[in-house]
Amino acid sequence: MLFRDVSEFLKEIEETTSRLDMTAKLAELYNKLSPTEAKELSYLLLGKLAPDYYGVELGIGMKLLFEALSMATGWEVEDVEKLYEKMGEVGELSQYLITKKKQSSLASRDLAVKDVYDALFKISSTSGQGSVMTKIKYAAELFNNSSPLEARYIARMLVNKLRAGIGEPTIMDALSWSKTGTKEDRELIERAYNISSDIGEVAKAFLEGKDLSKEFTIEVLRPIRPALAERLNSAEAIFAKLGKCAVEYKYDGFRMQVHKKGDLVSIFSRRLERMEGMFPDLVDSIKEMPYKDIVLEGEALAVNKKEGTFFSFQETMHRRRKYGIDEASEKWPLHLYAFDVMYVDGDALIDRPFKERRKVLESFLPFSNNIKLSHMEIAHNASDIKRVFDDALSKKLEGIMAKNLEAPYKAGKRGFSWIKLKKSYGKSVDTIDGVVVGYYRGSGARAKFGFGGLLVAVYDSERDEFQTIAKVGSGFTEEEMVRLRDMLSEIAIKKPDKRLNTVVEADVWVEPRYVVEVMFDEITKSKQHTAGNIDGQGYALRFPRFLKLRDDRDIYSITTVNEVLEMFAAQSSKK
Ligand code: ATP
């Protein structure tokens, strides 16, 4: 398919305001793409060139974009920059400049989707000496061959500001629609995505008509999307939900998904970025484990050898670094507490009950002095759960994780197979993780920072949309205000994102990208916010305060509306 035709679709998608229309348009587009084009375009729509664990990032800086536009159009770089200051958006800028070219290109040719993808790949992955000029040349060549409308979208992709309001869930719906006209195949598609973490490969295989359930099985060294926990506020509530269950300590460090294939070891973060380079001490032990192939999961904490205790979460975080790794491993040695296993030597375990997976884990762990088993006990009643909880707190841990003994490993899903209980729950202050969807410019003393607060939303996983829950106006240090303003102004959009359901306005809308932890006193009903809204009444946070940015979380694993409802119910029953 020609990129010119894709651009027409992108324009229509940009102009729709309804999520449903957008999905339908995207489905129509998928129907016209070849499977490989569908794969490449799926990545591009998400602002990527490949899944995150490949480690290739899409994008060049603005300066290079200006240079490339200048080279392609004959405009002086300074004039391009001036025009950008006036127009404020790279897509419109590029579209205009291509219309007003001061030089005509010699041989211009039609761009196919593959041409654009390949060029963006080359541009983003070129490094080293002379790479700046190479990037500019490739980008200029793209502009040389593009129509004004194509330039609009190519420019946005080049600086990674496409902001089409499309996330993985929309892509999965659109794929299903493209074949069935309904969401019928969404579950099948989602399962494949959860196992492979590769939306592009899933799109390709789906359009090739392959049987996704056979095509996508666990592949060692390719990450599985992590299972997530629900929360409940008491041991009684947990026992009522699960009955006899496993109760583990909840360790607070790095979540790690460990893959071993012979001597090759990959460690994936919770966001599925590769991080084995930071942990040579763990990698050495993992290599020696007694199976050829293993996929397991655990939480790694730094141990204070002198005192025989754990370092705090903040201290443990010192291990997340690019330099000085050897000294850091000396100073903050890590223990990995394994709590699940998904694969050993040809056996995929994720669909087996947790009690069986745990047995497998216990058959080869603890191993060496730094790979341990998570502490686990079987609870037969609520007081057993409470005892492990108190025991965990006495060891300065943050709480417990209760697990359904019969449940499979639910990749990529938040569910009651795992239930967390933390010491902070049910206290007079509690926290949620929300996504920032807009911000306020600030007045009075704040005017000088250009920042007055955040509009924050939670996720409704059934409707697959973000719903606002709070305007957060306090809890920021001056540095945080400046930093947030800078980060957020970079991702400003003209209209609210299509995935957002809101009745309140923001001064500046932003693409949902950053997750923040917000502390509050209580959950109240409110007409202002849409979280959990059924009959014009949503839920809102009372006295919300900013705590911190959570860059370990992606926007689809924030607090859900269901969790907010649970919290509200627990709070009401306490009263
Ligand atoms: P929180 O902010 O409450 O720590 P979270 O954002 O880390 O939660 P959740 O899905 O809510 O993510 O809780 C699961 C997390 O708890 C896992 O990501 C894992 O890192 C951590 N964890 C610690 N100990 C365990 C354990 N024994 N079993 C499972 N997960 C555990």
XYZ file of C-alpha atoms and ligand atoms in Angstrom:
606
model
C 0.000 0.000 0.000
C 1.205 3.484 -0.731
C 1.955 5.720 2.193
C -0.118 8.372 0.434
C -3.214 6.234 0.995
C -2.233 5.531 4.587
C -1.951 9.288 5.125
C -5.535 9.762 3.961
C -6.622 7.267 6.610
C -4.512 8.969 9.260
C -6.148 12.263 8.367
C -9.615 10.785 8.771
C -8.606 9.165 12.052
C -7.231 12.490 13.238
C -10.522 14.185 12.439
C -12.830 11.728 14.168
C -13.728 12.414 17.753
C -15.401 9.128 18.486
C -13.384 6.174 19.589
C -15.733 3.836 17.750
C -15.342 5.624 14.429
C -11.610 5.620 14.897
C -11.591 1.860 15.468
C -13.763 1.314 12.399
C -11.439 3.436 10.248
C -8.406 1.622 11.526
C -10.091 -1.715 10.770
C -10.701 -0.540 7.217
C -7.056 0.392 6.941
C -5.922 -3.027 8.220
C -8.056 -4.610 5.526
C -6.084 -2.799 2.870
C -2.609 -3.500 4.264
C -0.515 -6.560 3.584
C 0.328 -8.535 6.771
C 3.885 -7.166 6.847
C 2.667 -3.617 6.326
C 0.159 -4.147 9.137
C 3.005 -5.199 11.395
C 5.139 -2.174 10.541
C 2.315 0.310 10.728
C 1.130 -1.069 14.086
C 4.501 -0.213 15.588
C 4.543 3.228 13.987
C 1.057 4.052 15.254
C 2.302 3.335 18.773
C 5.384 5.515 18.322
C 7.691 2.497 18.035
C 9.743 0.620 15.504
C 9.634 -2.677 17.342
C 8.580 -3.997 20.759
C 10.340 -2.197 23.643
C 12.632 -5.125 24.415
C 14.377 -4.646 21.068
C 15.775 -1.425 22.464
C 15.365 0.625 19.269
C 13.684 3.929 19.815
C 11.887 5.840 17.127
C 12.794 9.437 16.636
C 15.270 12.216 16.009
C 15.599 15.650 17.595
C 13.848 18.747 16.315
C 17.077 20.272 15.063
C 17.667 17.403 12.682
C 14.096 17.605 11.481
C 14.552 21.299 10.644
C 17.757 20.524 8.779
C 16.069 17.777 6.792
C 13.119 19.991 5.911
C 15.509 22.699 4.804
C 17.456 20.268 2.635
C 14.282 18.949 1.025
C 12.518 22.253 0.406
C 15.241 24.839 -0.137
C 14.080 26.903 2.852
C 16.816 28.262 5.140
C 17.036 26.408 8.453
C 16.487 29.651 10.388
C 13.304 30.330 8.450
C 12.066 26.812 9.098
C 12.676 27.340 12.809
C 10.940 30.702 12.823
C 7.962 29.235 11.072
C 7.853 26.414 13.598
C 7.762 28.926 16.419
C 4.747 30.490 14.781
C 2.915 27.293 13.897
C 3.952 25.238 16.897
C 3.384 21.806 15.379
C 5.731 19.776 13.190
C 3.029 18.088 11.122
C 1.444 21.325 9.991
C 4.844 22.898 9.510
C 6.058 20.129 7.214
C 2.825 19.968 5.261
C 3.096 23.705 4.618
C 6.766 23.628 3.669
C 6.261 20.838 1.129
C 3.473 22.892 -0.442
C 5.815 25.895 -0.626
C 8.975 24.154 -1.797
C 11.575 26.564 -3.127
C 13.243 23.887 -5.182
C 11.830 21.010 -7.088
C 13.306 17.613 -6.517
C 14.788 15.780 -9.427
C 13.433 12.311 -9.289
C 10.605 11.846 -6.899
C 8.950 8.470 -6.418
C 5.923 7.080 -4.657
C 6.533 5.924 -1.105
C 5.229 2.562 0.033
C 4.636 1.804 3.732
C 7.801 -0.288 3.684
C 9.870 2.645 2.350
C 8.751 4.847 5.219
C 9.250 2.163 7.854
C 12.689 1.182 6.547
C 13.836 4.784 6.358
C 12.619 5.525 9.887
C 14.385 2.402 11.090
C 17.650 3.421 9.462
C 17.352 6.980 10.721
C 16.665 5.903 14.293
C 19.288 3.181 14.497
C 22.235 4.898 12.797
C 24.856 5.941 15.321
C 28.496 6.878 15.516
C 30.633 9.105 13.380
C 28.837 10.884 10.555
C 25.477 9.596 11.737
C 23.949 13.063 12.070
C 24.449 13.809 8.404
C 23.176 10.359 7.427
C 20.018 10.871 9.450
C 19.391 14.258 7.869
C 19.918 12.870 4.385
C 17.546 9.955 4.844
C 14.902 12.204 6.362
C 15.297 14.764 3.563
C 14.911 11.989 1.027
C 11.646 10.972 2.638
C 10.364 14.550 2.411
C 11.576 14.793 -1.171
C 9.332 11.936 -2.120
C 6.322 12.888 -0.071
C 3.164 14.814 -0.779
C 2.249 17.581 1.691
C -0.132 15.262 3.554
C 2.437 12.467 3.725
C 4.958 14.969 5.074
C 2.529 15.871 7.862
C 2.598 12.312 9.215
C 6.190 11.475 8.347
C 7.389 14.532 10.277
C 5.349 13.553 13.316
C 6.723 10.030 13.173
C 10.271 11.333 12.749
C 10.148 13.237 16.018
C 7.858 10.678 17.625
C 4.865 12.966 17.961
C 2.240 11.142 15.962
C -0.244 11.220 18.833
C -3.003 9.481 16.977
C -4.695 8.515 20.242
C -4.218 4.875 19.370
C -3.055 2.373 21.968
C -2.677 -1.398 21.927
C -6.320 -1.999 22.937
C -7.586 0.031 19.953
C -5.268 -1.867 17.635
C -6.533 -5.194 18.952
C -10.174 -4.130 18.517
C -9.500 -2.840 15.020
C -7.803 -6.083 14.000
C -10.783 -8.084 15.186
C -13.186 -5.698 13.422
C -11.229 -5.927 10.217
C -12.199 -9.585 9.899
C -15.427 -10.014 11.794
C -16.950 -6.537 12.030
C -17.147 -7.133 15.806
C -14.851 -7.562 18.815
C -15.306 -11.319 18.505
C -11.626 -12.118 17.964
C -10.278 -9.599 20.460
C -9.744 -12.197 23.187
C -7.792 -14.450 20.883
C -5.675 -11.535 19.704
C -5.116 -10.318 23.246
C -3.979 -13.737 24.417
C -1.406 -13.842 21.630
C -0.239 -10.342 22.540
C -0.001 -11.172 26.247
C 2.206 -14.165 25.530
C 4.456 -12.489 22.957
C 4.386 -8.784 23.947
C 4.710 -8.123 20.222
C 1.663 -6.409 18.745
C 3.250 -6.192 15.289
C 3.831 -9.937 14.987
C 0.317 -10.575 16.253
C -1.188 -8.220 13.642
C 0.814 -9.913 10.911
C -0.109 -13.463 11.902
C -3.767 -12.510 12.355
C -3.998 -11.003 8.881
C -2.220 -14.025 7.441
C -5.105 -16.045 8.812
C -2.896 -18.088 11.128
C -4.286 -19.863 14.177
C -3.068 -17.466 16.870
C -3.462 -19.978 19.683
C -0.985 -22.317 17.968
C 1.236 -19.609 16.564
C 1.861 -17.843 19.863
C 3.317 -19.960 22.615
C 6.023 -19.099 25.105
C 9.334 -18.366 23.458
C 12.316 -18.193 25.751
C 14.064 -14.768 25.561
C 10.810 -13.104 24.429
C 8.988 -11.537 27.396
C 5.484 -12.423 28.552
C 3.294 -9.502 29.613
C 3.255 -9.581 33.415
C 0.277 -10.635 35.528
C -1.022 -7.891 37.822
C -2.717 -7.994 41.188
C -6.023 -6.633 42.456
C -6.174 -5.182 45.927
C -8.422 -5.806 48.911
C -8.361 -4.040 52.243
C -8.378 -6.845 54.775
C -7.440 -10.445 55.435
C -11.164 -11.221 55.852
C -12.036 -9.794 52.439
C -9.220 -11.817 50.871
C -10.298 -15.045 52.515
C -13.915 -14.425 51.485
C -12.739 -14.086 47.901
C -10.172 -16.903 47.680
C -10.846 -19.330 50.503
C -7.797 -21.521 51.160
C -4.957 -19.736 49.427
C -1.232 -19.140 49.255
C 0.091 -16.082 51.077
C 3.478 -14.648 50.196
C 5.505 -11.725 51.397
C 5.196 -8.749 49.061
C 8.766 -7.670 48.368
C 9.372 -4.131 47.248
C 12.212 -3.969 44.760
C 12.512 -4.579 41.009
C 10.126 -6.925 39.334
C 12.145 -9.195 37.081
C 11.137 -11.642 34.416
C 14.105 -13.919 33.951
C 14.671 -15.872 30.739
C 17.460 -18.421 30.455
C 18.229 -20.261 27.241
C 21.383 -22.222 27.754
C 24.017 -19.616 28.499
C 21.906 -16.738 27.258
C 20.128 -14.724 29.917
C 17.651 -11.883 29.529
C 16.077 -10.035 32.412
C 13.018 -7.925 31.614
C 11.676 -5.111 33.734
C 8.034 -4.746 34.576
C 7.742 -2.614 31.426
C 9.522 -5.350 29.515
C 12.697 -3.463 28.831
C 15.848 -5.527 28.911
C 17.999 -4.902 31.963
C 20.334 -7.879 32.368
C 23.303 -5.593 31.687
C 22.770 -3.988 35.085
C 22.805 -7.226 37.044
C 25.905 -9.310 36.274
C 25.774 -10.827 39.774
C 22.329 -12.301 39.124
C 23.122 -13.270 35.541
C 26.079 -15.381 36.701
C 23.878 -17.388 39.067
C 20.995 -17.704 36.596
C 23.312 -19.243 33.999
C 24.141 -22.030 36.438
C 20.547 -23.001 37.216
C 19.829 -26.675 36.610
C 17.609 -26.448 33.529
C 18.624 -25.434 30.039
C 15.572 -23.246 29.471
C 13.757 -21.362 32.194
C 11.296 -18.482 32.387
C 10.567 -17.306 35.896
C 9.514 -14.216 37.734
C 10.550 -12.619 40.968
C 11.331 -9.461 42.848
C 14.943 -8.410 43.432
C 16.004 -6.553 46.559
C 19.364 -5.226 47.689
C 20.668 -6.815 50.883
C 22.612 -5.113 53.588
C 25.088 -7.894 54.348
C 26.504 -6.202 57.450
C 23.172 -5.890 59.186
C 21.506 -8.926 57.647
C 18.525 -6.818 56.511
C 17.217 -5.436 53.245
C 18.105 -2.021 51.956
C 15.162 0.315 51.381
C 13.478 0.530 47.998
C 15.343 3.822 47.376
C 18.694 2.159 48.082
C 17.801 -0.828 45.911
C 17.072 1.585 43.073
C 20.780 2.487 42.982
C 21.202 -0.741 41.046
C 19.296 0.746 38.145
C 22.237 2.343 36.402
C 24.287 2.293 33.247
C 27.715 2.963 34.720
C 29.669 1.816 37.753
C 27.838 -1.497 37.670
C 30.540 -3.578 39.319
C 30.935 -1.257 42.302
C 27.177 -1.040 42.659
C 26.858 -4.845 42.700
C 29.418 -4.912 45.510
C 27.669 -2.238 47.503
C 24.093 -3.327 46.915
C 24.139 -7.069 46.224
C 20.773 -8.322 45.010
C 18.688 -11.266 46.096
C 16.072 -12.413 43.666
C 12.936 -13.762 45.371
C 11.303 -15.940 42.717
C 7.532 -16.167 43.013
C 6.409 -17.797 39.761
C 7.670 -19.957 36.941
C 6.208 -20.068 33.450
C 8.460 -22.420 31.533
C 11.098 -25.093 32.053
C 12.750 -27.200 29.367
C 9.960 -27.457 26.812
C 7.137 -27.345 29.363
C 4.885 -24.290 29.195
C 3.474 -23.954 32.686
C 1.316 -20.846 32.472
C -1.976 -22.683 32.125
C -1.222 -25.019 35.016
C -2.573 -24.157 38.503
C -0.379 -21.992 40.696
C 0.111 -24.809 43.236
C 1.785 -26.898 40.529
C 3.954 -24.067 39.290
C 5.068 -23.424 42.849
C 6.079 -27.083 43.197
C 8.241 -26.772 40.092
C 9.811 -23.630 41.509
C 10.508 -25.369 44.815
C 12.145 -28.264 42.976
C 15.154 -26.164 41.962
C 15.154 -23.160 44.278
C 16.739 -21.715 46.347
C 19.770 -21.753 44.128
C 23.182 -20.241 44.921
C 23.167 -17.563 47.560
C 21.259 -14.958 45.602
C 18.342 -16.755 43.959
C 15.753 -17.562 46.581
C 12.140 -18.565 46.870
C 9.539 -16.054 47.930
C 8.306 -16.788 51.429
C 4.979 -18.646 51.088
C 2.484 -20.206 53.462
C -0.902 -21.804 52.959
C -3.733 -19.944 54.688
C -6.787 -21.913 55.865
C -8.603 -18.944 57.343
C -8.425 -15.155 57.590
C -6.303 -15.220 60.718
C -3.620 -17.229 58.894
C -3.508 -14.446 56.300
C -3.345 -11.819 59.027
C -0.483 -13.649 60.729
C 1.644 -13.685 57.571
C 0.756 -10.039 57.017
C 1.914 -9.042 60.533
C 4.995 -11.171 60.100
C 5.796 -9.366 56.806
C 5.397 -5.946 58.424
C 7.661 -6.952 61.326
C 10.321 -7.656 58.685
C 9.793 -4.151 57.303
C 8.115 -5.412 54.140
C 5.137 -3.545 52.713
C 2.517 -6.281 52.867
C 1.491 -9.592 51.370
C 0.327 -11.103 48.129
C -2.401 -13.748 48.383
C -2.726 -16.173 45.499
C -5.409 -18.434 44.159
C -3.905 -21.927 44.319
C -5.856 -23.130 41.301
C -5.326 -20.165 38.969
C -3.224 -20.170 35.803
C -0.668 -17.412 35.219
C -2.811 -14.588 33.830
C -0.393 -12.832 31.507
C -1.093 -9.135 30.944
C -4.143 -9.090 33.169
C -5.089 -7.570 36.477
C -7.236 -10.051 38.331
C -8.157 -11.622 41.647
C -5.818 -14.578 41.118
C -3.324 -12.379 42.947
C -4.551 -10.061 45.688
C -2.317 -7.583 47.441
C -2.764 -6.242 50.922
C -0.467 -3.441 51.988
C -0.004 -1.697 55.289
C -1.158 1.598 53.780
C -4.584 0.237 52.775
C -7.638 1.377 54.672
C -5.582 3.984 56.536
C -6.780 7.578 56.534
C -4.537 8.185 53.544
C -4.311 5.906 50.575
C -2.917 6.159 47.038
C -3.863 5.427 43.453
C -1.766 5.337 40.291
C -3.328 7.486 37.598
C -2.385 8.718 34.166
C -1.914 12.434 33.500
C -4.322 13.567 30.779
C -3.951 17.329 31.103
C -2.502 20.109 33.203
C -3.232 23.612 34.444
C -1.051 26.622 33.816
C -1.213 28.010 37.315
C -1.896 31.460 38.649
C -0.596 33.610 41.501
C 2.674 32.305 42.902
C 2.548 29.368 40.494
C 2.290 31.505 37.360
C 6.062 31.786 37.148
C 6.339 28.004 36.785
C 3.614 27.858 34.157
C 2.228 24.974 36.156
C -0.706 24.771 38.508
C -1.584 21.092 38.718
C -2.548 17.890 36.936
C -5.729 16.356 35.635
C -5.467 12.664 36.449
C -7.487 9.699 35.206
C -7.900 6.002 36.037
C -8.522 3.181 33.574
C -11.825 1.496 32.814
C -10.638 -1.809 31.426
C -14.100 -2.940 30.285
C -14.819 0.172 28.275
C -11.181 0.539 27.526
C -11.033 4.246 28.281
C -9.512 6.656 30.767
C -11.867 8.448 33.150
C -10.881 11.457 35.239
C -10.762 11.176 39.017
C -8.886 14.230 40.326
C -7.405 17.628 39.718
C -4.187 17.407 41.662
C -2.980 20.815 42.789
C -0.632 20.118 45.685
C 2.271 17.971 46.766
C 4.719 19.333 44.173
C 8.139 20.741 44.932
C 9.243 23.680 42.791
C 11.611 21.419 40.846
C 8.817 18.946 40.223
C 6.569 21.696 38.880
C 9.212 22.802 36.407
C 9.998 19.243 35.398
C 6.351 18.266 34.959
C 5.634 21.390 32.924
C 8.579 20.655 30.631
C 7.710 17.000 30.222
C 4.036 17.641 29.666
C 4.342 20.579 27.293
C 6.348 18.224 25.068
C 3.348 15.922 24.712
C 0.593 18.556 24.486
C -2.291 17.858 22.125
C -5.005 20.166 20.858
C -8.019 18.108 21.826
C -8.491 15.595 24.642
C -7.147 12.181 23.684
C -9.787 9.939 22.120
C -9.327 7.378 24.837
C -10.339 9.921 27.489
C -13.839 10.361 28.851
C -14.024 13.714 30.642
C -16.411 16.495 31.571
C -13.824 18.779 33.155
C -11.525 20.912 31.047
C -7.754 21.186 31.300
C -5.715 24.236 30.268
C -3.483 21.956 28.243
C -4.454 18.460 27.138
C -1.680 15.914 26.930
C -1.207 12.525 25.397
C -1.727 9.896 28.123
C 1.848 8.826 28.764
C 2.965 9.547 32.318
C 1.766 7.689 35.373
C 1.701 9.409 38.764
C 1.020 8.174 42.254
C -1.536 10.332 44.029
C -2.283 10.308 47.739
C -5.782 11.177 48.987
C -7.951 11.125 52.086
C -11.163 9.692 50.797
C -13.128 8.760 47.705
C -16.301 10.777 47.192
C -19.041 10.922 44.583
C -18.776 13.827 42.215
C -20.420 15.173 39.094
C -17.099 16.692 38.034
C -15.358 13.428 37.309
C -16.177 10.500 35.074
C -14.446 7.637 36.961
C -17.010 4.871 37.430
C -19.719 7.180 36.111
C -23.049 5.423 35.754
C -25.784 8.032 36.094
C -23.937 11.319 35.826
C -22.152 10.702 39.142
C -18.537 9.646 39.033
C -15.998 9.188 41.799
C -13.358 11.699 42.838
C -10.435 11.851 45.241
C -10.736 14.138 48.252
C -7.599 16.158 49.013
C -5.464 14.644 46.274
C -1.696 15.249 46.605
C 1.018 14.386 44.124
C 3.446 11.792 45.477
C 5.691 10.797 42.590
C 6.058 9.886 38.952
C 5.895 6.132 38.379
C 7.957 5.433 35.333
C 7.852 1.693 35.991
C 4.170 1.618 35.075
C 2.597 1.776 31.665
C -0.681 3.580 31.142
C -2.764 0.429 30.932
C -1.608 -0.967 34.266
C -2.708 1.962 36.412
C -5.486 1.799 39.024
C -8.706 0.609 37.435
C -12.217 1.904 37.963
C -13.055 -1.456 39.545
C -10.356 -0.911 42.124
C -11.730 2.556 42.843
C -15.170 1.025 43.408
C -13.636 -1.552 45.760
C -11.877 1.193 47.676
C -15.089 3.193 47.926
C -17.027 0.165 49.188
C -14.338 -0.687 51.754
C -14.310 2.880 52.985
C -18.119 2.977 53.290
C -18.247 -0.308 55.205
C -15.626 1.003 57.628
C -17.675 4.091 58.287
P 2.327 -1.714 44.150
O 2.366 -0.309 43.693
O 1.187 -2.008 45.069
O 3.631 -2.257 44.580
P 2.715 -2.729 41.645
O 2.552 -1.515 40.852
O 4.110 -3.111 41.912
O 1.902 -2.581 42.954
P 0.778 -4.769 41.264
O 0.285 -5.521 40.125
O -0.251 -3.961 41.892
O 1.996 -3.895 40.841
O 1.379 -5.763 42.309
C 2.181 -6.785 41.851
C 3.612 -6.459 42.097
O 4.054 -6.874 43.370
C 4.435 -7.211 41.138
O 4.715 -6.337 40.076
C 5.688 -7.594 41.853
O 6.710 -6.733 41.425
C 5.415 -7.296 43.284
N 5.601 -8.454 44.169
C 6.336 -8.462 45.284
N 6.286 -9.639 45.895
C 5.510 -10.445 45.147
C 5.080 -11.793 45.263
N 5.451 -12.563 46.285
N 4.268 -12.273 44.293
C 3.888 -11.510 43.246
N 4.268 -10.222 43.092
C 5.063 -9.687 44.023
